[in-house]
Amino acid sequence: MRPHLRNSLILCVLTLIVYAQTCSFGFVTIDDPSWIVNNAFVNSGVNATNVRWAFSFNTVDALSNWMPLTFLSLMVDAQIFGMGGGGFHLTNVLLHCASVLFLYAALVQLTGATTKSAIVAALFAVHPLHVESVAWVTERKDVLSLCFGHAAIWAYALYATGAQKKYYLFSVALFLCSLLSKQTLVTLPFLLLLLDYWPLYRTSALANPLAAAADEGPARSVPWRRLIIEKIPFLILTVLFCGLALFSQTNPMEFSEQYSMPYQVLNAATSYTEYVGKTFWPAGLSVFYPHRTISPLAGSFASLFLLLACGLVFVCRRRKPYVFTGWFWFLGTLVPVIGLVQIGMQRMADRYTYLPLTGIFLLVVWLVDDLVRESTLRKLVLPMITALSILLLTLTAFRQTTLWGDNVALYSHGLAVTEENGRMHQMLAVALWERKDLQAALRHFEASARLLPHNHIVYEKWGSLLREMGQTDEAVQKLQRSIEINPRYAPAYFTLGRIWESRGDLDKARELYEATLQHDPGFDSAWYNLGLIDLKAGRQPAAITAFQRALAINPRHASAHNNLGVIYLYQQNFGQAKNHFEAALRIDPKLKQAKKGLEYMRSQSNGSR
């Protein structure tokens, strides 16, 4: 069997050993509901309206992200597989597998080292830090973006080693597709410059004095000016999408105000060292890492480690150029997500290593091979150690992946391996609520509020659970606390409105629903409930307007279609009534009132004959 085919098959098998199990998983309760399950534009599949939404900036308002290709891929999954989680997971696995193969092809083209390239690709395929990116459906943006990214690097390698301009254009186009999936790869132009240094040796024929003797790189050099000019199209895209990312992340960046710049710098330094540590010892992995107090001593040690590492790498850059490229691949591609600009509540995240870890893999594989080049260990012991390391990583990743099949197990594990994790208590409370273990859910909401006393989301969800349990007085207290913390948080107003509506105070409920829409005009359930209030009060024109607004936001709102059908039937507008009843049944075939409405119109039609 040809070496490349054999290596590709091994890489695919390793990937499937770890991730094939996800095809039997459902969705998790973090982000999957808002991105996929309850997102009418995604769960209704591919159509003109949904495609327009994917490319519109409405996604920024709704989800604080503009990632049209990611949303399109999720729509395709919904169209093909329906709304079971298995099909979405299968696509993630296939994209990860393709990304592994593109990385292998790129490294072979860049270095000519088949075995070492296969080892790096295998480490990328099965490292436990990458489980979060593959096993979490919402992280489709990671696997899709880097699949395009690795393909772009391969195309660039084909261009740089063969000087065929079509591959350069392919690389730019694939980079654009990567950014349209997620903006993480904005560092690609700088990464390509690193690859120009090593392993392409394009910066100078003598960039590595051993290059000419070892015949490892191309003999011709390329002036720095040309190398930089080559990157201009990439840099233009980087600048555009960096601005777009900052614009999109306005809401998640609200947490940045909670942390001072000195703390963010210390957190960045310690996070770098933790990522290095978890690369070599991937234990204690969690879906969420809370912020914590960082002592000046810990920050100083982390900063010293980074400075010494950078200094050592710089000194070794000529004799061991792969160390330079590998280290700064890791260091540089983490910059957008290292926390200098705080986005979201997390201190760090496993998914942020999906691209950067390849730099460390490159560094380690080439360095170890270099160190044992003249030793008998190279042929005897090294293959065994390599195989054992990949096997252990595979087993660890398999176990970590298994956790993603059960929300309660996933969040319980996160609580077990982290300290004072209020966000994880909140996640576990929601998972237990979904499992109908309401008392346990209450305990974890209480623990979450104790650790996060100024988090409005915790109090809103706590209040929503209390409302469901019929403890409305306590629910009102929690929801009002949520509004005190964040007066712009629409869901808290909405749930309060539902409580007052259930108590029969429709004027107060209307006031709260209107407040909901003031803070979030795209809150379809608030429009729907306003329509119900207007319908009860006999204000049919206002009810029609409200239900139509709900449908404009969520075209798959079956009950809104049904109620419009009821109103139009009452008004004897049988054409419109029929259209809305049929639309309601296409979305929810079990909707009895819509069936009765259509049956009534048929009976009237038959009677008139």
Coordinates of C-alpha atoms in Angstrom, one line a residue:
M1 CA 0.0 0.0 0.0
R2 CA 1.3 3.5 -0.8
P3 CA 2.6 5.4 2.2
H4 CA 0.2 8.4 1.8
L5 CA -2.8 6.1 1.4
R6 CA -1.8 4.0 4.4
N7 CA -1.2 7.1 6.6
S8 CA -4.5 8.7 5.5
L9 CA -6.4 5.5 6.4
I10 CA -4.7 5.3 9.8
L11 CA -5.5 9.0 10.5
C12 CA -9.2 8.4 9.6
V13 CA -9.4 5.3 11.8
L14 CA -7.9 7.2 14.8
T15 CA -10.3 10.0 14.3
L16 CA -13.3 7.6 14.1
I17 CA -12.2 5.6 17.2
V18 CA -12.4 8.8 19.2
Y19 CA -15.4 10.5 17.7
A20 CA -17.7 8.0 16.0
Q21 CA -19.5 7.6 19.3
T22 CA -20.8 11.2 19.0
C23 CA -23.2 10.1 16.2
S24 CA -25.5 8.7 18.9
F25 CA -25.3 12.0 21.0
G26 CA -27.9 14.7 21.2
F27 CA -27.4 18.4 21.8
V28 CA -25.9 20.0 24.9
T29 CA -27.7 22.8 26.8
I30 CA -24.9 25.4 26.2
D31 CA -25.5 27.4 23.0
D32 CA -26.9 24.5 21.0
P33 CA -30.5 25.6 21.8
S34 CA -30.1 29.2 20.7
W35 CA -27.8 28.3 17.7
I36 CA -29.6 25.3 16.4
V37 CA -32.5 23.6 18.2
N38 CA -34.7 26.7 18.8
N39 CA -33.3 28.7 15.9
A40 CA -36.1 28.7 13.3
F41 CA -33.8 29.8 10.5
V42 CA -31.5 26.8 11.1
N43 CA -33.9 24.1 12.1
S44 CA -36.2 24.7 9.0
G45 CA -33.4 23.8 6.6
V46 CA -32.2 25.5 3.5
N47 CA -34.5 28.0 1.7
A48 CA -34.1 31.5 0.3
T49 CA -35.2 33.2 3.5
N50 CA -32.8 31.3 5.7
V51 CA -29.9 31.8 3.4
R52 CA -30.5 35.6 3.4
W53 CA -30.6 35.5 7.2
A54 CA -27.3 33.6 7.3
F55 CA -25.6 36.4 5.3
S56 CA -27.4 39.2 7.1
F57 CA -26.3 41.0 10.2
N58 CA -29.4 39.8 12.0
T59 CA -27.2 37.0 13.2
V60 CA -25.0 39.5 15.0
D61 CA -28.0 40.9 16.9
A62 CA -29.3 37.4 17.7
L63 CA -26.1 35.4 18.4
S64 CA -23.3 38.0 18.5
N65 CA -21.6 36.3 15.5
W66 CA -21.4 36.7 11.8
M67 CA -20.5 33.2 10.4
P68 CA -22.6 32.7 7.3
L69 CA -21.0 29.5 6.1
T70 CA -21.3 27.9 9.5
F71 CA -25.0 28.6 9.6
L72 CA -25.4 27.3 6.1
S73 CA -23.8 24.1 7.0
L74 CA -26.1 23.7 10.0
M75 CA -29.1 24.4 7.7
V76 CA -27.9 21.7 5.3
D77 CA -27.7 19.2 8.2
A78 CA -31.2 20.1 9.3
Q79 CA -32.4 19.6 5.8
I80 CA -30.8 16.2 5.3
F81 CA -30.9 14.7 8.8
G82 CA -33.7 16.4 10.5
M83 CA -33.3 17.7 14.1
G84 CA -31.8 14.7 15.7
G85 CA -28.3 15.4 17.0
G86 CA -26.6 12.5 15.3
G87 CA -26.5 14.0 11.8
F88 CA -25.0 17.2 13.1
H89 CA -22.3 15.3 15.0
L90 CA -21.5 13.2 12.0
T91 CA -20.8 16.3 9.9
N92 CA -18.5 17.6 12.7
V93 CA -16.6 14.3 12.7
L94 CA -16.3 14.3 8.9
L95 CA -15.0 17.9 8.9
H96 CA -12.5 17.1 11.6
C97 CA -11.4 14.1 9.6
A98 CA -11.0 16.2 6.4
S99 CA -9.1 18.8 8.5
V100 CA -6.7 16.1 9.7
L101 CA -6.0 15.0 6.1
F102 CA -5.6 18.5 4.8
L103 CA -3.0 19.2 7.6
Y104 CA -1.2 16.0 6.7
A105 CA -1.1 16.9 3.0
A106 CA 0.1 20.5 3.8
L107 CA 2.9 19.3 6.1
V108 CA 4.1 16.7 3.5
Q109 CA 4.1 19.4 0.8
L110 CA 5.9 21.9 3.1
T111 CA 8.5 19.5 4.6
G112 CA 8.7 16.4 2.5
A113 CA 8.8 14.4 5.7
T114 CA 6.0 11.8 5.4
T115 CA 6.3 10.0 8.7
K116 CA 6.8 13.1 10.9
S117 CA 3.9 14.9 9.1
A118 CA 1.7 11.9 9.8
I119 CA 2.6 11.9 13.5
V120 CA 1.7 15.6 13.8
A121 CA -1.6 15.0 12.0
A122 CA -2.3 12.1 14.3
L123 CA -1.7 14.3 17.4
F124 CA -4.0 16.9 16.0
A125 CA -6.6 14.2 15.3
V126 CA -6.8 12.7 18.8
H127 CA -5.5 15.2 21.3
P128 CA -8.1 15.5 24.2
L129 CA -7.9 19.3 24.1
H130 CA -9.6 19.2 20.7
V131 CA -12.6 17.2 21.9
E132 CA -14.6 20.3 22.7
S133 CA -14.3 21.6 19.2
V134 CA -15.5 18.3 17.6
A135 CA -18.0 16.9 20.1
W136 CA -19.9 20.2 20.6
V137 CA -22.2 20.8 17.6
T138 CA -22.2 24.6 18.1
E139 CA -18.4 24.5 17.6
R140 CA -19.1 23.6 14.0
K141 CA -17.6 27.0 13.4
D142 CA -14.2 25.6 14.7
V143 CA -14.1 22.5 12.6
L144 CA -15.4 24.1 9.4
S145 CA -13.1 27.2 9.7
L146 CA -10.0 25.1 10.3
C147 CA -10.9 22.6 7.6
F148 CA -10.8 25.6 5.2
G149 CA -7.7 26.9 7.0
H150 CA -5.7 23.7 6.6
A151 CA -6.8 23.5 2.9
A152 CA -5.6 27.1 2.5
I153 CA -2.2 26.3 4.0
W154 CA -1.9 23.3 1.7
A155 CA -2.7 25.4 -1.3
Y156 CA -0.1 28.0 -0.2
A157 CA 2.4 25.2 0.1
L158 CA 1.7 24.0 -3.4
Y159 CA 2.1 27.6 -4.6
A160 CA 5.4 28.2 -2.7
T161 CA 7.0 24.9 -3.8
G162 CA 5.7 24.9 -7.4
A163 CA 5.2 28.6 -8.1
Q164 CA 1.8 28.0 -9.7
K165 CA -0.3 31.1 -9.2
K166 CA -3.6 29.3 -9.3
Y167 CA -2.8 27.7 -6.0
Y168 CA -2.1 31.2 -4.5
L169 CA -5.6 32.2 -5.6
F170 CA -7.0 29.0 -4.2
S171 CA -5.3 29.8 -0.9
V172 CA -6.8 33.3 -0.7
A173 CA -10.3 32.0 -1.6
L174 CA -10.0 29.2 1.1
F175 CA -8.9 31.7 3.6
L176 CA -12.0 33.8 2.9
C177 CA -14.1 30.7 3.4
S178 CA -12.4 30.1 6.7
L179 CA -13.2 33.6 7.9
L180 CA -16.8 33.3 6.7
S181 CA -17.0 30.3 9.0
K182 CA -15.3 31.8 12.0
Q183 CA -12.8 34.7 12.4
T184 CA -10.3 32.8 14.5
L185 CA -7.8 32.3 11.6
V186 CA -7.2 36.0 11.2
T187 CA -3.5 35.2 12.1
L188 CA -3.0 33.2 8.9
P189 CA -0.9 35.8 7.0
F190 CA 1.6 35.9 9.9
L191 CA 1.6 32.1 10.1
L192 CA 2.4 31.9 6.4
L193 CA 5.4 34.2 7.0
L194 CA 6.6 31.7 9.7
L195 CA 6.2 28.9 7.2
D196 CA 8.2 31.0 4.6
Y197 CA 11.0 31.0 7.2
W198 CA 10.7 27.2 7.9
P199 CA 10.1 24.8 6.4
L200 CA 10.0 26.6 3.1
Y201 CA 13.3 28.5 3.6
R202 CA 12.0 31.3 1.3
T203 CA 13.4 34.1 3.5
S204 CA 17.0 33.3 2.5
A205 CA 18.9 30.4 1.1
L206 CA 21.0 30.6 4.3
A207 CA 18.2 31.2 6.8
N208 CA 19.3 27.8 8.1
P209 CA 23.0 27.1 7.4
L210 CA 22.1 23.4 7.3
A211 CA 19.4 23.8 4.7
A212 CA 21.7 23.8 1.6
A213 CA 23.8 20.9 2.9
A214 CA 20.8 18.8 3.9
D215 CA 18.9 19.7 0.8
E216 CA 15.9 20.4 3.0
G217 CA 14.5 23.5 1.4
P218 CA 14.4 25.4 -1.9
A219 CA 17.7 26.9 -2.9
R220 CA 16.3 30.2 -4.1
S221 CA 15.5 33.0 -1.7
V222 CA 12.7 35.5 -2.0
P223 CA 13.1 39.1 -0.9
W224 CA 11.2 40.0 2.3
R225 CA 9.4 42.8 0.3
R226 CA 7.9 40.2 -2.1
L227 CA 7.0 37.9 0.8
I228 CA 5.1 40.7 2.5
I229 CA 3.4 41.9 -0.8
E230 CA 2.3 38.3 -1.3
K231 CA 0.4 38.5 2.0
I232 CA -1.4 41.8 1.2
P233 CA -4.7 40.0 0.1
F234 CA -4.5 37.9 3.3
L235 CA -3.8 41.0 5.4
I236 CA -6.7 42.9 3.9
L237 CA -9.1 40.1 4.7
T238 CA -7.6 39.9 8.2
V239 CA -8.2 43.6 8.9
L240 CA -11.8 43.5 7.6
F241 CA -12.7 40.4 9.6
C242 CA -11.0 41.6 12.7
G243 CA -13.2 44.7 12.6
L244 CA -16.2 42.5 11.9
A245 CA -15.4 40.2 14.9
L246 CA -15.1 43.1 17.3
F247 CA -18.4 44.6 16.0
S248 CA -20.1 41.2 16.3
Q249 CA -18.8 40.5 19.8
T250 CA -20.2 43.8 21.4
N251 CA -22.5 41.9 23.8
P252 CA -20.0 39.2 25.0
M253 CA -17.4 41.9 25.5
E254 CA -19.5 43.4 28.3
F255 CA -17.6 41.1 30.7
S256 CA -14.3 42.8 29.8
E257 CA -15.3 45.7 32.1
Q258 CA -15.1 43.4 35.1
Y259 CA -11.4 42.8 34.7
S260 CA -8.5 45.3 34.8
M261 CA -5.9 45.4 32.2
P262 CA -3.1 44.2 34.6
Y263 CA -5.3 41.2 35.5
Q264 CA -5.9 40.4 31.8
V265 CA -2.2 40.5 31.1
L266 CA -1.5 38.2 34.0
N267 CA -4.3 35.9 33.0
A268 CA -3.0 35.7 29.4
A269 CA 0.5 34.7 30.7
T270 CA -0.8 32.0 33.0
S271 CA -3.2 30.8 30.4
Y272 CA -0.4 30.3 28.0
T273 CA 1.5 28.2 30.5
E274 CA -1.7 26.2 31.3
Y275 CA -2.2 25.4 27.7
V276 CA 1.4 24.2 27.4
G277 CA 0.8 22.0 30.5
K278 CA -2.4 20.6 29.3
T279 CA -0.8 19.8 25.9
F280 CA 1.6 17.4 27.6
W281 CA -0.7 16.3 30.5
P282 CA -4.3 16.7 29.3
A283 CA -6.0 16.2 32.6
G284 CA -8.7 18.3 34.4
L285 CA -10.3 19.4 31.2
S286 CA -13.6 21.3 31.6
V287 CA -16.1 22.9 29.3
F288 CA -15.8 26.1 31.3
Y289 CA -12.8 27.5 33.3
P290 CA -13.9 30.3 35.7
H291 CA -11.8 33.4 36.4
R292 CA -9.8 33.2 39.6
T293 CA -7.4 35.3 41.7
I294 CA -3.9 35.3 40.2
S295 CA -1.1 35.9 42.7
P296 CA 1.7 38.2 41.5
L297 CA 4.1 35.4 42.1
A298 CA 2.2 33.0 39.7
G299 CA 1.9 35.7 37.1
S300 CA 5.6 36.5 37.4
F301 CA 6.6 32.9 37.0
A302 CA 4.4 32.5 34.0
S303 CA 5.7 35.6 32.4
L304 CA 9.3 34.6 33.1
F305 CA 8.7 31.1 31.5
L306 CA 7.3 32.8 28.3
L307 CA 10.2 35.2 28.1
L308 CA 12.8 32.5 28.6
A309 CA 11.1 30.2 26.1
C310 CA 11.0 33.0 23.5
G311 CA 14.6 33.9 24.2
L312 CA 15.7 30.3 23.8
V313 CA 13.7 29.9 20.6
F314 CA 15.3 33.0 19.2
V315 CA 18.8 31.8 20.0
C316 CA 18.1 28.4 18.4
R317 CA 16.4 29.9 15.3
R318 CA 19.2 29.1 12.9
R319 CA 20.3 25.7 14.0
K320 CA 16.7 24.5 14.8
P321 CA 14.4 26.7 12.8
Y322 CA 11.4 24.4 13.3
V323 CA 11.5 25.4 17.0
F324 CA 11.1 29.0 16.0
T325 CA 8.2 28.3 13.6
G326 CA 6.5 25.8 16.0
W327 CA 6.7 28.0 19.1
F328 CA 5.5 31.2 17.4
W329 CA 2.8 29.2 15.6
F330 CA 1.5 28.3 19.1
L331 CA 2.1 31.7 20.6
G332 CA 0.8 33.8 17.7
T333 CA -2.4 32.0 16.8
L334 CA -3.6 32.1 20.4
V335 CA -3.3 35.9 20.5
P336 CA -6.9 36.6 19.3
V337 CA -8.4 34.4 22.1
I338 CA -5.9 34.6 24.9
G339 CA -8.0 37.1 26.9
L340 CA -6.2 40.4 26.4
V341 CA -9.6 41.4 25.0
Q342 CA -12.1 39.6 27.3
I343 CA -14.9 38.0 25.3
G344 CA -17.4 36.0 27.3
M345 CA -17.1 34.8 30.9
Q346 CA -14.4 32.1 30.5
R347 CA -10.8 32.5 31.6
M348 CA -9.6 30.1 28.9
A349 CA -11.1 27.3 26.8
D350 CA -10.0 24.0 25.3
R351 CA -11.5 24.9 21.9
Y352 CA -9.1 27.9 21.6
T353 CA -6.3 25.4 21.1
Y354 CA -7.7 23.8 18.0
L355 CA -5.3 25.7 15.7
P356 CA -2.5 26.7 18.0
L357 CA -1.5 23.2 19.3
T358 CA -0.2 22.1 15.9
G359 CA 2.7 24.5 16.5
I360 CA 3.8 22.6 19.6
F361 CA 3.3 19.3 17.8
L362 CA 5.6 20.4 15.0
L363 CA 8.2 21.6 17.5
V364 CA 8.2 18.4 19.6
V365 CA 8.1 15.9 16.7
W366 CA 10.9 17.6 14.7
L367 CA 13.0 18.3 17.9
V368 CA 12.8 14.7 19.2
D369 CA 13.7 13.3 15.7
D370 CA 16.6 15.7 15.6
L371 CA 17.9 14.8 19.0
V372 CA 17.9 11.0 18.3
R373 CA 19.0 11.3 14.7
E374 CA 22.3 9.5 15.4
S375 CA 21.1 7.2 18.1
T376 CA 19.9 3.6 18.0
L377 CA 16.8 4.8 19.8
R378 CA 15.6 6.3 16.4
K379 CA 14.6 2.9 15.0
L380 CA 14.0 0.8 18.1
V381 CA 12.5 2.8 21.0
L382 CA 11.2 6.0 19.4
P383 CA 8.5 4.3 17.3
M384 CA 7.2 2.4 20.4
I385 CA 7.1 5.6 22.4
T386 CA 5.4 7.5 19.6
A387 CA 2.7 4.7 19.2
L388 CA 2.2 4.5 23.0
S389 CA 1.8 8.3 23.2
I390 CA -0.8 8.4 20.4
L391 CA -2.6 5.4 22.0
L392 CA -2.8 7.1 25.4
L393 CA -4.0 10.3 23.9
T394 CA -6.6 8.4 21.9
L395 CA -8.0 6.6 25.0
T396 CA -8.0 9.9 27.0
A397 CA -9.8 11.7 24.2
F398 CA -12.3 8.8 23.9
R399 CA -13.2 9.1 27.6
Q400 CA -13.4 12.9 27.3
T401 CA -15.7 12.6 24.3
T402 CA -18.0 10.2 26.1
L403 CA -18.9 13.0 28.6
W404 CA -20.5 15.0 25.8
G405 CA -23.2 12.4 25.4
D406 CA -24.8 13.4 28.8
N407 CA -25.2 17.0 29.9
V408 CA -25.3 16.1 33.6
A409 CA -22.1 14.0 33.3
L410 CA -20.4 16.7 31.4
Y411 CA -21.1 19.5 33.9
S412 CA -20.6 17.3 36.9
H413 CA -17.1 16.5 35.6
G414 CA -16.5 20.2 35.1
L415 CA -17.4 20.9 38.7
A416 CA -15.2 18.0 39.9
V417 CA -12.0 19.3 38.1
T418 CA -12.4 23.1 38.8
E419 CA -12.9 25.2 41.9
E420 CA -15.6 27.8 42.7
N421 CA -17.2 27.3 39.3
G422 CA -20.5 29.3 39.5
R423 CA -21.0 29.1 35.7
M424 CA -20.8 25.3 35.9
H425 CA -23.3 25.1 38.7
Q426 CA -25.6 27.1 36.5
M427 CA -25.1 24.7 33.5
L428 CA -25.7 21.7 35.7
A429 CA -28.8 23.3 37.2
V430 CA -30.3 23.7 33.7
A431 CA -29.4 20.1 32.8
L432 CA -31.0 18.8 35.9
W433 CA -34.1 21.0 35.3
E434 CA -34.3 19.4 31.8
R435 CA -34.1 16.0 33.5
K436 CA -36.9 17.1 35.8
D437 CA -34.7 16.8 38.9
L438 CA -36.0 20.2 40.1
Q439 CA -34.8 20.1 43.7
A440 CA -31.3 19.3 42.7
A441 CA -31.5 22.1 40.1
L442 CA -32.6 24.6 42.7
R443 CA -29.6 23.7 44.9
H444 CA -27.2 24.3 42.0
F445 CA -28.9 27.6 41.1
E446 CA -28.4 28.7 44.7
A447 CA -24.7 27.6 44.6
S448 CA -24.3 29.5 41.3
A449 CA -25.8 32.7 42.7
R450 CA -23.6 32.4 45.8
L451 CA -20.5 32.3 43.6
L452 CA -21.8 34.8 40.9
P453 CA -23.9 37.3 42.9
H454 CA -23.8 39.8 40.1
N455 CA -24.7 37.5 37.3
H456 CA -28.2 38.4 35.9
I457 CA -28.5 35.2 33.9
V458 CA -28.3 33.0 37.0
Y459 CA -31.2 34.9 38.7
E460 CA -33.3 34.9 35.5
K461 CA -33.0 31.1 35.0
W462 CA -33.5 30.5 38.8
G463 CA -36.7 32.6 38.6
S464 CA -37.9 30.8 35.5
L465 CA -37.6 27.4 37.3
L466 CA -39.4 28.7 40.4
R467 CA -42.2 30.0 38.1
E468 CA -42.5 26.5 36.6
M469 CA -42.7 25.0 40.1
G470 CA -45.5 27.4 41.0
Q471 CA -43.5 29.4 43.5
T472 CA -44.3 32.7 41.8
D473 CA -43.6 35.0 44.7
E474 CA -40.0 33.7 45.0
A475 CA -39.7 33.7 41.2
V476 CA -40.6 37.4 41.1
Q477 CA -37.9 38.2 43.6
K478 CA -35.2 36.4 41.6
L479 CA -36.4 38.0 38.3
Q480 CA -36.4 41.5 39.8
R481 CA -32.9 40.9 41.1
S482 CA -31.9 39.9 37.6
I483 CA -33.3 43.2 36.3
E484 CA -31.6 45.2 39.1
I485 CA -28.2 43.7 37.9
N486 CA -28.9 44.2 34.2
P487 CA -31.9 46.5 33.4
R488 CA -31.5 45.6 29.7
Y489 CA -31.9 41.8 30.0
A490 CA -35.0 41.0 28.1
P491 CA -35.7 37.4 29.2
A492 CA -36.2 38.6 32.8
Y493 CA -38.9 41.0 31.8
F494 CA -40.6 38.3 29.6
T495 CA -40.7 35.7 32.4
L496 CA -42.1 38.4 34.8
G497 CA -44.7 39.1 32.1
R498 CA -45.8 35.5 32.0
I499 CA -46.2 35.5 35.8
W500 CA -48.4 38.5 35.8
E501 CA -50.4 37.1 32.8
S502 CA -51.0 33.9 34.8
R503 CA -52.3 36.0 37.7
G504 CA -54.8 37.7 35.3
D505 CA -53.2 41.2 35.4
L506 CA -53.0 41.6 31.6
D507 CA -52.1 45.3 31.7
K508 CA -49.1 44.6 33.8
A509 CA -48.2 41.6 31.6
R510 CA -48.5 43.9 28.5
E511 CA -46.2 46.4 30.1
L512 CA -43.6 43.8 30.8
Y513 CA -43.8 42.3 27.3
E514 CA -43.4 45.7 25.8
A515 CA -40.3 46.3 28.0
T516 CA -39.0 42.9 26.7
L517 CA -39.3 44.1 23.1
Q518 CA -37.8 47.5 24.0
H519 CA -34.6 45.7 25.0
D520 CA -34.8 42.9 22.4
P521 CA -37.1 43.7 19.4
G522 CA -36.4 40.2 18.0
F523 CA -37.9 38.4 21.0
D524 CA -40.6 36.4 19.0
S525 CA -42.3 34.9 22.1
A526 CA -43.0 38.4 23.5
W527 CA -44.7 39.4 20.2
Y528 CA -46.7 36.2 20.4
N529 CA -47.8 36.8 24.0
L530 CA -48.8 40.3 23.2
G531 CA -50.9 38.9 20.4
L532 CA -52.6 36.6 22.8
I533 CA -53.4 39.5 25.1
D534 CA -54.8 41.5 22.2
L535 CA -56.9 38.5 21.1
K536 CA -58.4 38.0 24.5
A537 CA -59.3 41.7 24.6
G538 CA -60.9 41.5 21.2
R539 CA -58.4 43.7 19.5
Q540 CA -58.1 41.6 16.4
P541 CA -56.1 44.1 14.2
A542 CA -53.5 44.5 16.9
A543 CA -53.3 40.7 17.5
I544 CA -52.8 40.1 13.8
T545 CA -49.9 42.6 13.8
A546 CA -48.3 41.0 16.8
F547 CA -48.6 37.5 15.4
Q548 CA -47.2 38.6 12.1
R549 CA -44.2 40.2 13.8
A550 CA -43.6 36.9 15.7
L551 CA -43.7 35.1 12.4
A552 CA -41.3 37.6 10.7
I553 CA -38.8 36.7 13.4
N554 CA -39.6 33.0 13.7
P555 CA -41.3 31.7 10.5
R556 CA -41.7 28.3 12.2
H557 CA -43.9 29.5 15.0
A558 CA -46.8 27.1 14.5
S559 CA -49.0 28.6 17.2
A560 CA -48.8 32.1 15.7
H561 CA -49.9 30.6 12.3
N562 CA -52.7 28.8 14.0
N563 CA -54.0 31.9 15.9
L564 CA -53.8 34.0 12.7
G565 CA -55.9 31.2 11.1
V566 CA -58.4 31.4 13.9
I567 CA -58.7 35.2 13.5
Y568 CA -59.1 35.1 9.7
L569 CA -61.7 32.3 10.0
Y570 CA -63.7 34.5 12.4
Q571 CA -63.4 37.3 9.9
Q572 CA -64.5 34.9 7.1
N573 CA -61.3 35.4 5.3
F574 CA -61.2 31.7 4.3
G575 CA -58.2 32.0 2.0
Q576 CA -55.9 33.5 4.6
A577 CA -57.3 31.2 7.3
K578 CA -56.6 28.1 5.1
N579 CA -53.0 29.3 4.4
H580 CA -52.1 29.8 8.0
F581 CA -53.8 26.5 9.3
E582 CA -51.9 24.6 6.6
A583 CA -48.6 26.4 7.5
A584 CA -49.2 25.5 11.2
L585 CA -49.7 21.8 10.4
R586 CA -46.6 21.7 8.1
I587 CA -44.6 22.8 11.2
D588 CA -46.5 20.8 13.8
P589 CA -48.7 18.1 12.3
K590 CA -50.2 17.3 15.7
L591 CA -51.7 20.8 16.2
K592 CA -55.4 19.9 16.9
Q593 CA -56.9 23.4 16.6
A594 CA -55.4 23.9 13.1
K595 CA -56.8 20.5 12.0
K596 CA -60.3 21.4 13.4
G597 CA -60.1 24.8 11.6
L598 CA -59.4 23.1 8.3
E599 CA -62.1 20.5 8.9
Y600 CA -64.6 23.2 9.7
M601 CA -63.9 25.1 6.5
R602 CA -64.2 21.8 4.5
S603 CA -67.5 21.1 6.1
Q604 CA -68.8 24.6 5.4
S605 CA -67.6 24.3 1.8
N606 CA -69.3 20.9 1.3
G607 CA -72.5 22.3 3.0
S608 CA -72.6 25.2 0.6
R609 CA -72.7 22.8 -2.3

